[in-house]
Amino acid sequence: MTALAPPAVSSAQTSRSAPAAGGHGRVWWMVLPALIMFAGFGIIPLLGVLGLSFTTWDTLGVIKPSGFDSWHQVLTDPGLPHALWVTFEIMALSWLFQTPVSILIGVFLAGNQRYREFLAVLYFIPLLLSAAAIAITYKALLDPNFGLGAGLGLGILQQNWLGESGLALATVVFVVSWQFIPFHSLIYQGAVRQIPVSMYEAAQLDGAGRVRQFFSITLPQIKYTIILSSTLMVVGSLTFFDLIFVLTEGGPSDATRSLALDMYKTGFQANLMGPACAIATILVVIGLLLALLLRRLGGRGDESQLEGA
Amino acid sequence: MTSVIAPEVGQSAQAEQGQGQPRRRRQPSGERKNWLGGAVGWIWLLIVVIPIYWIVVTSFKTRASYFITNPFLPGKPTLENYKFVIDADFASYFVNSVIVTLGATVPAVIFSFMAAYAIIRGTGGRFLGFTNSIFLLGLAVPLQAVVIPIFLIIIKLRLYDTLLAIILPSIAFAIPLSVLVLSNFIRDVPRELFESMRMDGASEWTMLWRLALPLTRPAIVTVSIYQGLTIWNNFLLPLILIQSPEQRPLPLALWNFQGQYGVNVPAIAASVVLTTLPIIVLYAIGRRQLLSGLTAGFGK
């Protein structure tokens, strides 16, 4: 069991140093079941998205090649910039909201309060719920006539949260954050625990206050966690589908019609599979670009983090 | 960050030790409390708990009392909503969800475990390296973006509107992350153990099940819980691949239910509670395992 203690990193060198004592050829087939499954329902569909974007298909008839028609249709449709903008807004706003709150809670949870354990248990619950259940709960909760606001007689809560464009977008961001802030604060909690206490002790002797310590030690030390968490947030937000679909169906008047939703509506509601695949291709490309960009950001000077520790 | 630890600190640290300040590990900043973090933490707790509490309380109200009572007070609790939901074929949706979740999680984890073993143990070989890169690439492929070709493949396989239609893509999309996590754990099994087992004449297949499996069991449990949860909660695949009501898994049934009984909020609340309850129970059982596994997976 002890061998399992540091799972993610290290010990690769120790076990790697000796060349394997034969048997290379005898294990390769063990990857086959996983490879076949993933190729069949992951890689082929990925290529299929690109391929189908050059065809016409309405889910019932035959698939006919149609050149760049779908692309032309998608790229000249004003719906695309709008969906891109909505996606970007949701991404940026949820990052801006989730990151500071998650870091604050993470740092707090890393302390040794008695109730820390209790809080961590409750914080985790939203992660267990399905996006459909969360969206349905919030839809009822935010109902301007019969929801929480009306029940409490609080005018401030009694808004048409999902019925007005600006509010609906903010509500989506909030509900997404409701689901994921607990997750990110747990990641930050783990990261803060890794920071050596000696650094804080030394800083304290130098007379550095709480705030100073936070900005001079905590933040730089969890830099890579911030990048990891941001990558998950940003790339994840690109694919929010179920929550927005159930909560607003993209409305009111397309105010929350993100790219993933746009693809679904174009494909499965308007039966335009070719254009939907073009949108999906754009989604994949943006996702890969963002992942690469964030990796570039985090990739430089990986060693410096270890130096500090 | 290094500027904070000035070299001369070393000496003064020794002086400070004498003052009987215990070296508390998890309170980095000494006596100074993190008021801001604490405030945000407790406020967020309220934000997390209020909707959950509200939905539970509402689920015990009658339709009539829902509109007139204080949303936070239970009033006269009734079980009629639960009876209503259970009568609406809840059991069969539940069974569908169990079939899909087990049917996808178990093969996904077994396949991933075998693949991870091969990738770690079968050194050299361009094929295994290539496979590993495919899986790593797979981490960046969102399911949402490839559902249309999946839909097409499922139709061509004549599996549309069957539970297998959800199971097969679910297996595929559980593989990349599972392989990554499991291979990190298998890599940590000391090589000597494999070698001594080989001396005893064990085949790779035996070593896979008799050595690697027991030693990586915590990781396997964690990966299974995580993937099981993801598959249980999946909404998109059932939405596009299932048509008939009797094949619906819970999240899709929930959504349909909401569309049908939109005004009956207490009944909707009861259905949300019922669909969530099994996961909460499992979480209560496997919480430590899940949390320790997750933090280990993300810890740097």
XYZ file of C-alpha atoms in Angstrom:
609
model
C 0.000 0.000 0.000
C 2.754 2.408 0.847
C 3.824 2.362 -2.748
C 0.633 4.186 -3.597
C 1.182 7.206 -1.433
C 2.455 9.671 -4.061
C 0.377 8.682 -7.027
C 0.414 11.432 -9.563
C 4.089 12.257 -9.716
C 7.578 10.931 -9.082
C 8.845 7.393 -8.609
C 8.701 7.085 -12.356
C 12.468 7.377 -12.478
C 13.097 4.708 -9.868
C 11.007 2.088 -11.548
C 11.902 3.159 -15.051
C 15.689 2.947 -14.639
C 15.928 -0.791 -15.114
C 14.881 -2.058 -18.514
C 11.925 -4.386 -18.391
C 12.930 -7.990 -18.203
C 11.355 -9.153 -21.394
C 7.691 -9.545 -22.050
C 7.250 -6.370 -24.100
C 5.518 -8.109 -26.890
C 3.154 -10.019 -24.703
C 1.167 -7.159 -23.245
C 0.373 -4.965 -26.220
C -2.934 -6.694 -26.880
C -4.194 -5.608 -23.479
C -4.780 -2.101 -24.822
C -7.018 -3.404 -27.581
C -10.419 -3.370 -25.839
C -9.906 0.207 -24.639
C -8.414 1.312 -27.927
C -11.193 -0.193 -30.013
C -13.908 1.323 -27.829
C -12.319 4.735 -27.794
C -11.496 4.704 -31.484
C -15.040 3.634 -32.332
C -16.895 6.171 -30.212
C -14.275 8.876 -29.722
C -11.795 9.158 -32.555
C -14.014 8.139 -35.451
C -16.755 10.554 -34.343
C -14.121 13.263 -34.027
C -13.115 12.736 -37.647
C -16.771 12.232 -38.502
C -17.662 15.696 -37.260
C -15.299 17.241 -39.767
C -16.425 14.897 -42.511
C -20.129 15.428 -41.911
C -19.683 19.195 -41.964
C -19.215 18.846 -45.737
C -22.503 17.007 -46.196
C -26.239 17.536 -46.038
C -28.249 15.296 -43.766
C -31.577 15.808 -42.026
C -31.413 12.701 -39.749
C -33.939 10.840 -41.904
C -32.761 10.934 -45.505
C -29.428 9.981 -46.974
C -26.182 11.784 -46.340
C -25.204 13.797 -49.407
C -21.909 15.568 -49.957
C -22.467 19.284 -50.276
C -19.024 20.843 -50.320
C -18.672 24.008 -48.318
C -22.397 24.752 -48.179
C -22.719 24.037 -44.453
C -19.637 26.069 -43.656
C -20.863 28.932 -45.772
C -24.216 28.802 -44.068
C -22.730 28.716 -40.572
C -20.052 31.324 -41.123
C -22.446 33.856 -42.667
C -25.130 33.312 -40.049
C -25.219 36.124 -37.486
C -26.172 33.426 -34.989
C -22.581 32.197 -34.880
C -20.897 35.377 -33.596
C -23.724 35.679 -31.118
C -23.254 32.109 -29.859
C -19.489 32.656 -29.692
C -20.027 35.816 -27.688
C -22.466 34.120 -25.288
C -20.006 31.253 -24.836
C -17.219 33.720 -24.149
C -19.359 35.686 -21.689
C -20.288 32.560 -19.750
C -16.668 31.418 -19.766
C -15.231 34.763 -18.659
C -17.884 35.562 -16.070
C -17.837 32.126 -14.507
C -14.038 32.228 -14.354
C -14.073 35.686 -12.790
C -16.643 34.635 -10.229
C -15.468 31.116 -9.444
C -11.727 31.647 -9.160
C -11.524 34.223 -6.347
C -14.311 32.586 -4.366
C -12.782 29.121 -4.772
C -9.335 30.339 -3.725
C -10.721 32.125 -0.666
C -12.728 29.099 0.405
C -9.840 26.763 -0.416
C -7.423 28.748 1.745
C -10.002 28.858 4.493
C -10.650 25.104 4.331
C -6.930 24.414 4.478
C -6.836 25.900 7.974
C -7.429 23.704 11.005
C -10.911 24.736 12.013
C -12.898 22.082 13.757
C -15.821 22.348 11.377
C -13.609 22.067 8.273
C -14.491 18.415 7.766
C -18.184 19.178 8.144
C -17.987 21.997 5.607
C -16.118 19.855 3.095
C -18.874 17.230 3.305
C -21.625 19.744 2.564
C -19.620 21.549 -0.087
C -19.309 18.358 -2.042
C -23.027 17.711 -2.446
C -23.655 19.908 -5.535
C -21.062 17.875 -7.393
C -23.117 14.749 -6.889
C -26.289 16.162 -8.374
C -27.003 15.831 -12.057
C -27.035 19.070 -14.020
C -30.634 18.266 -14.928
C -31.641 18.044 -11.261
C -29.812 21.273 -10.443
C -31.378 23.141 -13.331
C -34.857 21.880 -12.454
C -34.395 22.865 -8.813
C -33.275 26.365 -9.744
C -36.035 26.787 -12.250
C -38.598 26.198 -9.527
C -36.638 28.130 -6.931
C -36.281 31.228 -9.102
C -39.827 31.323 -10.341
C -40.892 34.960 -9.888
C -44.427 34.071 -8.871
C -44.103 30.931 -6.809
C -40.401 30.594 -6.052
C -38.321 31.479 -3.059
C -38.577 35.247 -3.547
C -42.363 35.221 -3.631
C -42.567 32.795 -0.740
C -40.385 35.002 1.428
C -41.971 38.206 0.155
C -38.549 39.512 -0.768
C -38.868 41.817 -3.745
C -35.165 41.625 -4.424
C -35.360 37.887 -5.073
C -38.588 38.214 -6.959
C -37.158 38.978 -10.355
C -37.788 37.342 -13.641
C -34.414 35.626 -13.371
C -34.754 33.442 -16.436
C -36.963 35.716 -18.478
C -34.713 38.708 -19.052
C -31.628 38.492 -21.223
C -29.034 39.985 -18.883
C -30.432 38.323 -15.795
C -30.712 34.940 -17.491
C -27.028 34.962 -18.412
C -26.043 35.978 -14.891
C -28.296 33.251 -13.498
C -26.653 30.637 -15.713
C -23.230 31.766 -14.499
C -24.405 31.620 -10.909
C -25.925 28.149 -11.187
C -22.817 26.836 -12.934
C -20.734 28.296 -10.138
C -23.040 26.751 -7.576
C -22.193 23.384 -9.024
C -18.459 23.829 -9.515
C -17.102 26.236 -6.879
C -17.076 23.378 -4.348
C -14.936 21.299 -6.672
C -12.412 24.045 -7.304
C -12.230 25.036 -3.661
C -11.373 21.421 -2.808
C -8.552 21.491 -5.370
C -7.264 24.724 -3.836
C -7.606 23.300 -0.366
C -5.323 20.437 -1.368
C -2.829 22.790 -2.975
C -2.635 25.146 0.005
C -1.987 22.204 2.321
C 1.120 21.391 0.304
C 2.718 24.745 1.046
C 5.432 24.259 3.667
C 4.509 25.868 6.997
C 8.073 27.099 7.367
C 7.471 29.645 4.640
C 4.660 31.222 6.602
C 6.584 31.098 9.840
C 9.495 32.851 8.227
C 7.224 35.465 6.687
C 5.556 36.066 10.023
C 8.885 36.716 11.681
C 9.569 39.226 8.983
C 6.393 40.944 10.042
C 4.386 40.079 6.971
C 0.672 40.291 7.673
C -2.105 37.995 6.617
C -2.757 39.786 3.378
C 0.899 40.136 2.519
C 1.434 36.416 3.185
C -1.478 35.573 0.962
C -0.135 37.563 -1.963
C 3.561 36.759 -1.449
C 3.382 33.094 -0.494
C 0.004 31.491 -1.014
C -0.791 32.854 -4.467
C 2.641 32.198 -6.041
C 2.752 28.744 -4.462
C -0.604 27.707 -5.877
C 0.097 29.222 -9.290
C 0.004 25.872 -11.045
C -3.173 24.878 -9.297
C -4.722 28.127 -10.481
C -3.735 27.238 -14.027
C -5.053 23.686 -13.668
C -8.316 24.865 -12.162
C -8.687 27.603 -14.773
C -8.073 25.123 -17.573
C -10.802 22.876 -16.221
C -13.153 25.844 -15.817
C -12.519 27.415 -19.197
C -12.472 24.265 -21.300
C -15.356 22.848 -19.275
C -17.496 25.944 -19.730
C -17.199 25.515 -23.472
C -19.253 22.359 -23.262
C -21.920 23.286 -20.701
C -24.957 21.847 -22.231
C -27.412 20.068 -19.979
C -27.582 22.779 -17.364
C -28.290 25.593 -19.815
C -30.551 23.400 -21.900
C -32.814 22.548 -18.984
C -32.591 25.959 -17.324
C -33.238 28.282 -20.254
C -33.166 26.264 -23.482
C -30.953 29.066 -24.759
C -33.509 31.750 -24.133
C -34.838 34.277 -23.625
C -34.448 35.110 -27.314
C -31.096 33.309 -27.634
C -29.538 35.259 -24.752
C -28.005 32.069 -23.353
C -27.590 30.187 -26.618
C -23.992 29.088 -26.247
C -22.039 27.260 -28.930
C -22.790 23.769 -27.583
C -26.474 24.630 -27.390
C -26.376 26.181 -30.839
C -24.990 22.923 -32.193
C -27.711 20.865 -30.527
C -30.492 23.145 -31.703
C -29.170 23.332 -35.244
C -28.679 19.584 -35.438
C -31.432 17.960 -33.438
C -34.160 20.589 -33.488
C -33.697 22.185 -36.912
C -32.430 18.892 -38.408
C -29.489 20.590 -40.098
C -26.784 18.073 -39.299
C -24.210 19.471 -41.732
C -24.151 22.976 -40.243
C -24.364 21.485 -36.742
C -21.193 19.521 -37.469
C -19.486 22.682 -38.696
C -20.380 24.319 -35.360
C -19.112 21.234 -33.524
C -15.820 21.472 -35.431
C -15.457 25.083 -34.318
C -16.156 23.933 -30.767
C -13.413 21.285 -30.934
C -10.885 23.717 -32.422
C -11.581 26.379 -29.785
C -11.336 23.768 -27.049
C -7.986 22.482 -28.283
C -6.623 26.014 -28.750
C -7.667 27.040 -25.248
C -6.209 23.885 -23.714
C -2.916 24.443 -25.553
C -2.828 28.122 -24.626
C -3.396 27.445 -20.960
C -0.847 24.664 -21.043
C 1.684 27.034 -22.540
C 0.939 29.435 -19.713
C 1.525 26.759 -17.125
C 4.253 24.859 -18.884
C 7.058 27.358 -18.395
C 9.456 26.700 -15.539
C 7.756 23.691 -14.036
C 10.735 23.203 -11.736
C 10.434 26.508 -9.945
C 7.475 25.216 -8.023
C 9.520 22.405 -6.576
C 12.345 24.789 -5.727
C 10.145 26.637 -3.318
C 9.237 23.473 -1.495
C 8.192 34.180 -3.647
C 11.685 33.372 -2.450
C 12.131 36.978 -1.368
C 9.902 36.273 1.591
C 12.308 33.813 3.124
C 15.277 36.029 3.743
C 18.460 34.180 4.741
C 18.711 35.702 8.208
C 15.351 34.287 9.168
C 16.958 30.995 10.072
C 18.444 32.287 13.317
C 15.450 34.213 14.525
C 13.279 31.192 13.881
C 15.141 29.290 16.560
C 14.559 32.087 19.040
C 10.872 32.074 18.289
C 10.594 28.340 18.798
C 11.322 28.835 22.478
C 8.101 30.741 22.970
C 6.186 27.515 23.009
C 4.348 28.106 19.788
C 3.327 24.644 18.682
C 4.092 23.969 15.043
C 0.571 23.710 13.881
C 0.557 22.175 10.512
C -2.605 23.324 8.941
C -2.836 26.830 10.252
C -0.247 28.516 8.074
C -0.753 32.028 9.312
C -0.463 31.420 13.012
C -3.044 33.077 15.215
C -4.304 35.448 12.602
C -7.654 34.228 11.431
C -8.667 34.224 7.822
C -11.795 36.274 8.364
C -12.499 36.939 4.710
C -12.132 33.296 3.723
C -14.233 32.292 6.705
C -16.988 34.718 5.807
C -17.036 33.626 2.175
C -16.885 29.989 3.249
C -19.905 30.256 5.522
C -21.882 32.387 3.078
C -21.174 29.860 0.360
C -22.332 27.121 2.670
C -25.685 28.892 2.965
C -25.822 29.267 -0.797
C -25.170 25.553 -1.178
C -27.542 24.426 1.528
C -30.564 26.690 0.958
C -31.608 25.285 -2.446
C -31.076 21.739 -1.202
C -33.082 22.378 1.960
C -35.778 24.152 -0.025
C -36.209 21.292 -2.480
C -36.417 18.728 0.323
C -38.960 20.751 2.311
C -41.026 21.450 -0.788
C -41.139 17.775 -1.665
C -43.141 17.125 1.509
C -45.784 19.757 0.838
C -49.151 19.375 -0.781
C -49.747 21.331 -3.945
C -52.129 23.605 -2.123
C -49.890 24.330 0.820
C -46.905 24.966 -1.464
C -48.452 28.230 -2.608
C -49.420 29.556 0.768
C -46.869 28.397 3.314
C -43.480 29.817 4.184
C -41.007 28.206 1.779
C -38.693 27.221 4.629
C -41.183 25.701 7.009
C -42.278 22.127 6.436
C -45.900 22.705 7.412
C -47.816 19.462 7.555
C -45.526 16.986 5.826
C -47.083 14.608 3.352
C -45.688 11.686 1.403
C -48.211 11.960 -1.410
C -45.657 13.500 -3.803
C -43.338 10.570 -3.335
C -46.168 8.162 -3.892
C -47.094 10.083 -7.023
C -43.559 9.935 -8.421
C -43.040 6.287 -7.570
C -46.347 5.447 -9.218
C -45.124 7.292 -12.318
C -42.792 4.404 -13.110
C -39.876 5.688 -11.109
C -38.631 2.162 -10.467
C -38.132 1.346 -14.133
C -36.168 4.586 -14.752
C -34.090 3.743 -11.750
C -33.370 0.260 -13.094
C -32.441 1.756 -16.480
C -29.970 4.064 -14.774
C -28.471 1.188 -12.800
C -28.084 -0.920 -15.957
C -26.473 1.919 -17.900
C -24.166 2.920 -15.049
C -22.968 -0.580 -14.190
C -22.963 -1.682 -17.819
C -20.686 1.180 -18.774
C -18.548 1.661 -15.658
C -17.488 -1.948 -15.152
C -16.189 -2.580 -18.696
C -14.727 0.926 -18.901
C -12.667 0.437 -15.759
C -11.573 -3.099 -16.691
C -10.527 -2.020 -20.194
C -8.773 1.062 -18.840
C -6.972 -0.973 -16.231
C -5.701 -3.447 -18.829
C -4.656 -0.619 -21.114
C -2.906 1.234 -18.306
C -1.071 -1.936 -17.354
C 0.078 -2.512 -20.921
C 1.163 1.102 -21.352
C 3.247 1.025 -18.177
C 4.568 -2.539 -18.299
C 5.026 -2.983 -22.023
C 7.963 -0.609 -22.375
C 9.148 0.337 -25.804
C 7.020 -0.405 -28.789
C 5.696 2.371 -30.965
C 2.195 0.956 -30.827
C 1.783 1.397 -27.083
C 3.227 4.897 -27.209
C 0.846 5.774 -30.001
C -2.095 4.360 -28.061
C -1.131 6.390 -25.046
C -1.047 9.584 -27.110
C -4.489 8.770 -28.499
C -5.864 8.526 -24.974
C -4.127 11.737 -23.934
C -5.603 13.491 -26.938
C -8.937 11.998 -25.942
C -8.842 13.965 -22.700
C -9.387 17.109 -24.758
C -12.271 15.781 -26.857
C -15.593 16.921 -25.414
C -18.479 14.485 -25.732
C -20.800 17.355 -26.669
C -18.822 18.101 -29.801
C -18.998 14.596 -31.232
C -22.565 13.570 -30.434
C -23.790 13.907 -34.002
C -21.457 11.238 -35.440
C -22.186 9.095 -32.379
C -25.869 9.466 -33.141
C -25.179 8.370 -36.722
C -23.061 5.384 -35.660
C -25.728 4.262 -33.181
C -28.378 4.430 -35.895
C -26.175 2.459 -38.287
C -25.585 -0.169 -35.605
C -29.383 -0.338 -35.187
C -29.005 0.415 -31.496
C -31.044 3.630 -31.442
C -33.483 3.741 -28.532
C -31.756 0.954 -26.597
C -29.785 1.181 -23.384
C -26.747 -0.158 -25.226
C -26.780 3.056 -27.260
C -25.933 4.999 -24.103
C -23.601 2.368 -22.702
C -21.163 2.120 -25.624
C -20.244 5.834 -25.947
C -20.191 6.115 -22.151
C -17.530 3.403 -21.996
C -15.483 5.173 -24.633
C -15.560 8.536 -22.919
C -14.659 7.082 -19.540
C -11.468 5.551 -20.926
C -8.994 8.454 -21.376
C -9.144 9.812 -17.828
C -9.310 6.319 -16.296
C -6.217 5.192 -18.212
C -4.352 8.321 -17.147
C -5.158 7.911 -13.447
C -4.686 4.130 -13.343
C -1.388 4.210 -15.211
C -0.076 6.771 -12.709
C -0.872 4.306 -9.954
C 0.473 1.190 -11.703
C 3.706 3.073 -12.341
C 4.163 3.283 -8.582
C 4.087 -0.470 -8.040
C 7.720 -1.409 -7.362
C 9.278 -3.145 -10.321
C 10.879 -5.718 -8.027
C 7.475 -7.132 -7.188
C 6.783 -7.834 -10.845
C 10.207 -9.352 -11.295
C 9.956 -11.689 -8.338
C 6.561 -12.794 -9.558
C 7.961 -13.435 -12.983
C 10.671 -15.587 -11.408
C 7.873 -17.718 -10.063
C 6.726 -18.176 -13.612
C 3.704 -15.881 -13.545
C 2.363 -14.644 -16.854
C 1.598 -10.974 -17.503
C -2.080 -11.819 -17.261
C -1.593 -13.322 -13.790
C 0.496 -10.357 -12.680
C -2.194 -7.997 -13.910
C -4.862 -9.557 -11.702
C -2.819 -10.920 -8.807
C -0.343 -8.104 -8.285
C -1.323 -4.876 -10.016
C -5.036 -5.132 -9.213
C -4.775 -5.529 -5.429
C -2.098 -2.866 -5.192
C -4.058 -0.300 -7.176
C -7.454 -1.116 -5.699
C -7.946 2.340 -4.086
C -7.356 4.001 -7.439
C -9.716 1.590 -9.161
C -12.451 2.262 -6.624
C -11.998 6.010 -6.988
C -12.034 5.894 -10.774
C -15.111 3.669 -10.703
C -16.978 6.011 -8.382
C -16.057 9.033 -10.446
C -16.996 7.475 -13.780
C -20.102 5.897 -12.305
C -21.247 9.290 -11.067
C -20.566 10.931 -14.420
C -22.454 8.229 -16.314
C -25.343 8.164 -13.834
C -25.803 11.909 -14.270
C -25.354 12.022 -18.038
C -28.172 13.803 -19.791
C -27.057 14.460 -23.336
C -26.601 10.867 -24.538
C -30.041 9.718 -23.345
C -31.539 12.921 -24.761
C -30.371 12.197 -28.291
C -30.274 8.382 -28.282
C -33.442 7.407 -26.402
C -36.942 7.895 -27.668
C -39.357 5.616 -25.870
C -40.338 6.479 -22.296
C -39.604 3.005 -20.959
C -35.911 3.264 -21.908
C -35.291 6.546 -20.113
C -32.690 6.762 -17.403
C -33.344 9.036 -14.424
C -32.003 12.445 -15.551
C -33.985 12.253 -18.784
C -37.066 11.003 -16.946
C -36.672 13.893 -14.538
C -36.569 16.381 -17.366
C -39.610 14.864 -18.994
C -41.408 14.807 -15.721
C -40.723 18.480 -15.278
C -42.163 19.209 -18.691
C -45.263 17.188 -17.954
C -45.993 18.342 -14.430
C -44.509 21.818 -14.677
C -46.980 23.361 -12.272
C -46.799 20.603 -9.689
C -43.635 21.859 -8.015
C -43.852 19.604 -4.933
C -44.015 16.537 -7.203
C -41.022 17.809 -9.167
C -39.186 18.406 -5.908
C -39.930 14.848 -4.821
C -38.623 13.483 -8.114
C -35.415 15.525 -7.762
C -34.949 14.183 -4.242
C -35.653 10.602 -5.319
C -33.221 10.724 -8.238
C -30.531 12.229 -6.039
C -31.015 10.013 -3.013
C -29.196 6.926 -4.353
C -26.091 9.004 -5.096
C -26.147 10.692 -1.708
C -26.363 7.270 -0.042
C -23.426 5.990 -2.085
C -21.518 9.172 -1.292
C -22.111 8.666 2.410
C -20.644 5.182 2.095
C -17.697 5.918 -0.159
C -16.920 9.511 0.789
C -13.448 9.045 2.246
C -12.390 6.881 -0.632
C -13.698 9.352 -3.177
C -12.204 12.446 -1.586
C -8.801 10.922 -0.905
C -8.686 9.520 -4.410
C -9.651 12.834 -5.967
C -7.143 14.855 -3.980
C -4.449 12.302 -4.780
C -5.319 12.595 -8.436
C -5.035 16.357 -8.463
C -2.355 16.842 -5.821
C 0.928 18.104 -7.158
